[in-house]
mmCIF file of C-alpha atoms in Angstrom:
data_model
loop_
_atom_site.group_PDB
_atom_site.id
_atom_site.type_symbol
_atom_site.label_atom_id
_atom_site.label_comp_id
_atom_site.label_asym_id
_atom_site.label_seq_id
_atom_site.Cartn_x
_atom_site.Cartn_y
_atom_site.Cartn_z
ATOM 1 C CA MET A 275 3.773 12.292 71.365
ATOM 2 C CA LYS A 276 4.229 10.123 68.249
ATOM 3 C CA LYS A 277 0.577 10.559 67.448
ATOM 4 C CA THR A 278 0.876 14.423 67.869
ATOM 5 C CA ILE A 279 3.861 14.438 65.507
ATOM 6 C CA ALA A 280 2.117 12.201 63.032
ATOM 7 C CA MET A 281 -1.109 14.305 63.185
ATOM 8 C CA SER A 282 1.001 17.504 62.621
ATOM 9 C CA ALA A 283 2.793 16.117 59.656
ATOM 10 C CA LEU A 284 -0.509 14.911 58.190
ATOM 11 C CA ALA A 285 -2.126 18.422 58.653
ATOM 12 C CA LEU A 286 1.037 19.745 57.043
ATOM 13 C CA ALA A 287 0.778 17.492 54.160
ATOM 14 C CA VAL A 288 -2.927 18.162 53.675
ATOM 15 C CA SER A 289 -2.336 21.903 53.715
ATOM 16 C CA PHE A 290 0.470 21.720 51.150
ATOM 17 C CA GLY A 291 -1.603 19.453 49.097
ATOM 18 C CA ALA A 292 -4.507 21.826 49.137
ATOM 19 C CA ILE A 293 -2.410 24.746 48.214
ATOM 20 C CA SER A 294 -0.773 22.859 45.334
ATOM 21 C CA CYS A 295 -4.082 21.493 44.076
ATOM 22 C CA LYS A 296 -5.382 25.142 43.734
ATOM 23 C CA LYS A 297 -6.164 25.469 40.037
ATOM 24 C CA LYS A 298 -4.055 28.117 38.321
ATOM 25 C CA ILE A 299 -5.785 29.937 35.412
ATOM 26 C CA SER A 300 -3.643 29.952 32.328
ATOM 27 C CA ASP A 301 -2.721 32.965 30.331
ATOM 28 C CA ALA A 302 -4.605 31.562 27.335
ATOM 29 C CA ASP A 303 -7.825 31.339 29.339
ATOM 30 C CA LEU A 304 -7.289 34.854 30.663
ATOM 31 C CA GLN A 305 -6.609 36.108 27.233
ATOM 32 C CA LYS A 306 -9.843 34.798 25.901
ATOM 33 C CA SER A 307 -11.710 36.415 28.690
ATOM 34 C CA ALA A 308 -10.028 39.792 28.347
ATOM 35 C CA THR A 309 -10.358 39.721 24.493
ATOM 36 C CA THR A 310 -14.051 39.025 24.981
ATOM 37 C CA ILE A 311 -14.392 42.248 27.109
ATOM 38 C CA VAL A 312 -12.157 44.388 24.817
ATOM 39 C CA THR A 313 -14.047 43.686 21.689
ATOM 40 C CA ALA A 314 -16.514 46.191 22.817
ATOM 41 C CA ASN A 315 -14.051 48.774 21.716
ATOM 42 C CA PRO A 316 -12.670 47.957 18.168
ATOM 43 C CA SER A 317 -9.677 50.382 18.467
ATOM 44 C CA ALA A 318 -8.412 48.655 21.801
ATOM 45 C CA SER A 319 -6.565 45.469 22.244
ATOM 46 C CA VAL A 320 -5.307 43.470 25.250
ATOM 47 C CA GLU A 321 -2.548 40.987 25.844
ATOM 48 C CA VAL A 322 -2.056 38.866 28.887
ATOM 49 C CA LYS A 323 1.360 37.779 30.026
ATOM 50 C CA GLU A 324 1.989 36.076 33.364
ATOM 51 C CA GLY A 325 -1.569 37.069 34.668
ATOM 52 C CA VAL A 326 -0.970 40.789 33.805
ATOM 53 C CA ALA A 327 -3.362 42.308 31.227
ATOM 54 C CA HIS A 328 -1.732 44.971 28.899
ATOM 55 C CA LEU A 329 -4.313 47.229 27.537
ATOM 56 C CA SER A 330 -3.573 49.282 24.460
ATOM 57 C CA GLY A 331 -5.454 51.265 21.862
ATOM 58 C CA THR A 332 -7.580 54.431 21.692
ATOM 59 C CA PHE A 333 -10.688 55.337 23.550
ATOM 60 C CA ALA A 334 -13.058 58.202 22.903
ATOM 61 C CA THR A 335 -13.140 59.183 26.505
ATOM 62 C CA GLN A 336 -11.522 58.730 29.870
ATOM 63 C CA GLN A 337 -14.626 57.222 31.253
ATOM 64 C CA GLU A 338 -14.751 54.452 28.616
ATOM 65 C CA LYS A 339 -11.115 53.580 29.217
ATOM 66 C CA ASP A 340 -11.590 53.610 32.941
ATOM 67 C CA ALA A 341 -14.559 51.291 32.482
ATOM 68 C CA MET A 342 -12.519 48.932 30.399
ATOM 69 C CA VAL A 343 -9.639 48.819 32.879
ATOM 70 C CA ALA A 344 -12.191 48.013 35.761
ATOM 71 C CA GLN A 345 -13.699 45.192 33.762
ATOM 72 C CA LEU A 346 -10.299 43.693 33.094
ATOM 73 C CA LYS A 347 -9.412 43.924 36.831
ATOM 74 C CA ALA A 348 -12.570 42.043 37.660
ATOM 75 C CA ILE A 349 -11.466 38.897 35.669
ATOM 76 C CA THR A 350 -10.519 36.193 38.195
ATOM 77 C CA GLY A 351 -6.897 35.475 37.733
ATOM 78 C CA VAL A 352 -5.821 38.916 36.433
ATOM 79 C CA LYS A 353 -3.253 40.124 38.763
ATOM 80 C CA GLU A 354 -3.040 43.729 37.426
ATOM 81 C CA VAL A 355 -3.788 45.821 34.428
ATOM 82 C CA HIS A 356 -1.154 47.849 32.719
ATOM 83 C CA ASP A 357 -3.048 50.757 30.992
ATOM 84 C CA MET A 358 -1.216 51.797 27.905
ATOM 85 C CA ALA A 359 -4.119 53.161 26.051
ATOM 86 C CA THR A 360 -4.757 56.662 24.911
ATOM 87 C CA ILE A 361 -7.601 59.034 24.818
ATOM 88 C CA ALA A 362 -8.599 60.210 21.192
ATOM 89 C CA ALA A 363 -8.222 63.964 20.642
ATOM 90 C CA PRO A 364 -11.507 65.624 20.432
ATOM 91 C CA ILE A 365 -12.656 66.576 16.880
ATOM 92 C CA GLU A 366 -12.703 70.246 16.754
ATOM 93 C CA THR A 367 -14.724 72.128 14.307
ATOM 94 C CA ALA A 368 -12.930 74.852 12.298
ATOM 95 C CA PRO A 369 -13.252 78.256 13.614
ATOM 96 C CA ALA A 370 -15.353 80.673 11.767
ATOM 97 C CA VAL A 371 -13.464 82.554 9.079
ATOM 98 C CA THR A 372 -13.122 86.162 9.891
ATOM 99 C CA THR A 373 -12.203 88.784 7.411
ATOM 100 C CA ASN A 374 -10.470 90.918 10.035
ATOM 101 C CA SER A 375 -6.748 91.259 9.305
ATOM 102 C CA ALA A 376 -4.215 90.680 12.103
ATOM 103 C CA VAL A 377 -2.267 93.710 10.611
ATOM 104 C CA ASP A 378 -3.326 97.043 11.894
ATOM 105 C CA PRO A 379 -4.743 99.154 8.989
ATOM 106 C CA ALA A 380 -2.751 102.102 10.298
ATOM 107 C CA VAL A 381 0.497 100.249 10.005
ATOM 108 C CA GLN A 382 -0.324 99.044 6.575
ATOM 109 C CA GLN A 383 -1.105 102.630 5.600
ATOM 110 C CA LYS A 384 2.364 103.812 7.036
ATOM 111 C CA VAL A 385 4.115 101.236 4.836
ATOM 112 C CA LYS A 386 2.115 102.274 1.708
ATOM 113 C CA ASP A 387 3.034 105.900 2.468
ATOM 114 C CA ALA A 388 6.689 105.136 2.834
ATOM 115 C CA LEU A 389 6.641 103.109 -0.496
ATOM 116 C CA LYS A 390 4.698 105.634 -2.502
ATOM 117 C CA ASP A 391 7.858 106.495 -4.498
ATOM 118 C CA PHE A 392 8.047 102.942 -5.771
ATOM 119 C CA PRO A 393 4.861 102.315 -7.855
ATOM 120 C CA THR A 394 5.912 98.811 -8.797
ATOM 121 C CA VAL A 395 5.747 97.650 -5.229
ATOM 122 C CA ASN A 396 2.525 96.717 -3.484
ATOM 123 C CA VAL A 397 1.604 96.370 0.282
ATOM 124 C CA GLU A 398 -0.845 93.509 0.962
ATOM 125 C CA VAL A 399 -1.861 91.459 3.768
ATOM 126 C CA ILE A 400 -1.482 87.777 2.792
ATOM 127 C CA ASN A 401 -2.218 85.103 5.454
ATOM 128 C CA ASN A 402 -2.633 87.749 8.171
ATOM 129 C CA GLU A 403 0.890 88.985 7.527
ATOM 130 C CA LEU A 404 2.069 92.171 5.909
ATOM 131 C CA THR A 405 3.602 91.300 2.642
ATOM 132 C CA LEU A 406 5.614 93.427 0.111
ATOM 133 C CA THR A 407 5.256 92.322 -3.512
ATOM 134 C CA GLY A 408 6.211 93.605 -6.904
ATOM 135 C CA THR A 409 9.561 94.358 -8.621
ATOM 136 C CA ALA A 410 12.407 96.689 -7.965
ATOM 137 C CA SER A 411 16.075 97.245 -8.708
ATOM 138 C CA SER A 412 18.571 96.109 -6.190
ATOM 139 C CA THR A 413 19.086 99.707 -4.989
ATOM 140 C CA GLN A 414 15.398 100.185 -4.738
ATOM 141 C CA ALA A 415 14.972 96.897 -2.913
ATOM 142 C CA ARG A 416 17.623 98.097 -0.416
ATOM 143 C CA LYS A 417 15.851 101.451 0.133
ATOM 144 C CA ILE A 418 12.453 99.840 0.501
ATOM 145 C CA LYS A 419 13.817 97.412 3.171
ATOM 146 C CA GLU A 420 15.471 100.245 5.012
ATOM 147 C CA SER A 421 12.323 102.360 4.819
ATOM 148 C CA VAL A 422 10.245 99.495 6.222
ATOM 149 C CA ASP A 423 12.479 98.489 8.928
ATOM 150 C CA ALA A 424 12.764 102.187 10.068
ATOM 151 C CA LEU A 425 8.991 102.098 10.582
ATOM 152 C CA LYS A 426 9.465 99.108 13.077
ATOM 153 C CA VAL A 427 6.226 97.450 11.918
ATOM 154 C CA GLY A 428 7.494 94.121 13.193
ATOM 155 C CA LYS A 429 7.459 90.872 11.124
ATOM 156 C CA TYR A 430 6.624 91.152 7.411
ATOM 157 C CA THR A 431 7.429 89.137 4.344
ATOM 158 C CA ASN A 432 9.461 90.702 1.551
ATOM 159 C CA ASN A 433 8.434 89.028 -1.731
ATOM 160 C CA ILE A 434 9.890 91.901 -3.904
ATOM 161 C CA ALA A 435 11.557 90.445 -7.078
ATOM 162 C CA VAL A 436 14.895 92.190 -7.626
ATOM 163 C CA LYS A 437 15.350 92.947 -11.509
#
């Protein structure tokens, strides 16, 4: 009986010793390994705290980011990877410049016809928006505004200078 208890105690001591002797990898060592992997992408960085890798930065594609996360997870001693990285917005080319106006020519003509009695006022399309320019007295400016509003042309810019 004493031999059995002694053997059990010895086995228990050996198992605790084996567990406690297990080498723990330091955060500094994990940081070196993780940094070596992340240097493949100069716009990314990694920081290891308590065995957790925190990935940040920008990647060109989701596939590149996923591959980096997988490589970090494969490092022995890394418990998990917190992915805080982003995907860069795709570079878009400027759309072709079109000369078509967003303002219907018929609407533009209606406004010109309504303002034919005011020769100092012009109707133009500027930045795809109907714009009134020129000069008018305060009474004329009020009449012009009422006339254009009555046409229900929608949004327009009134750049008439009141003299």
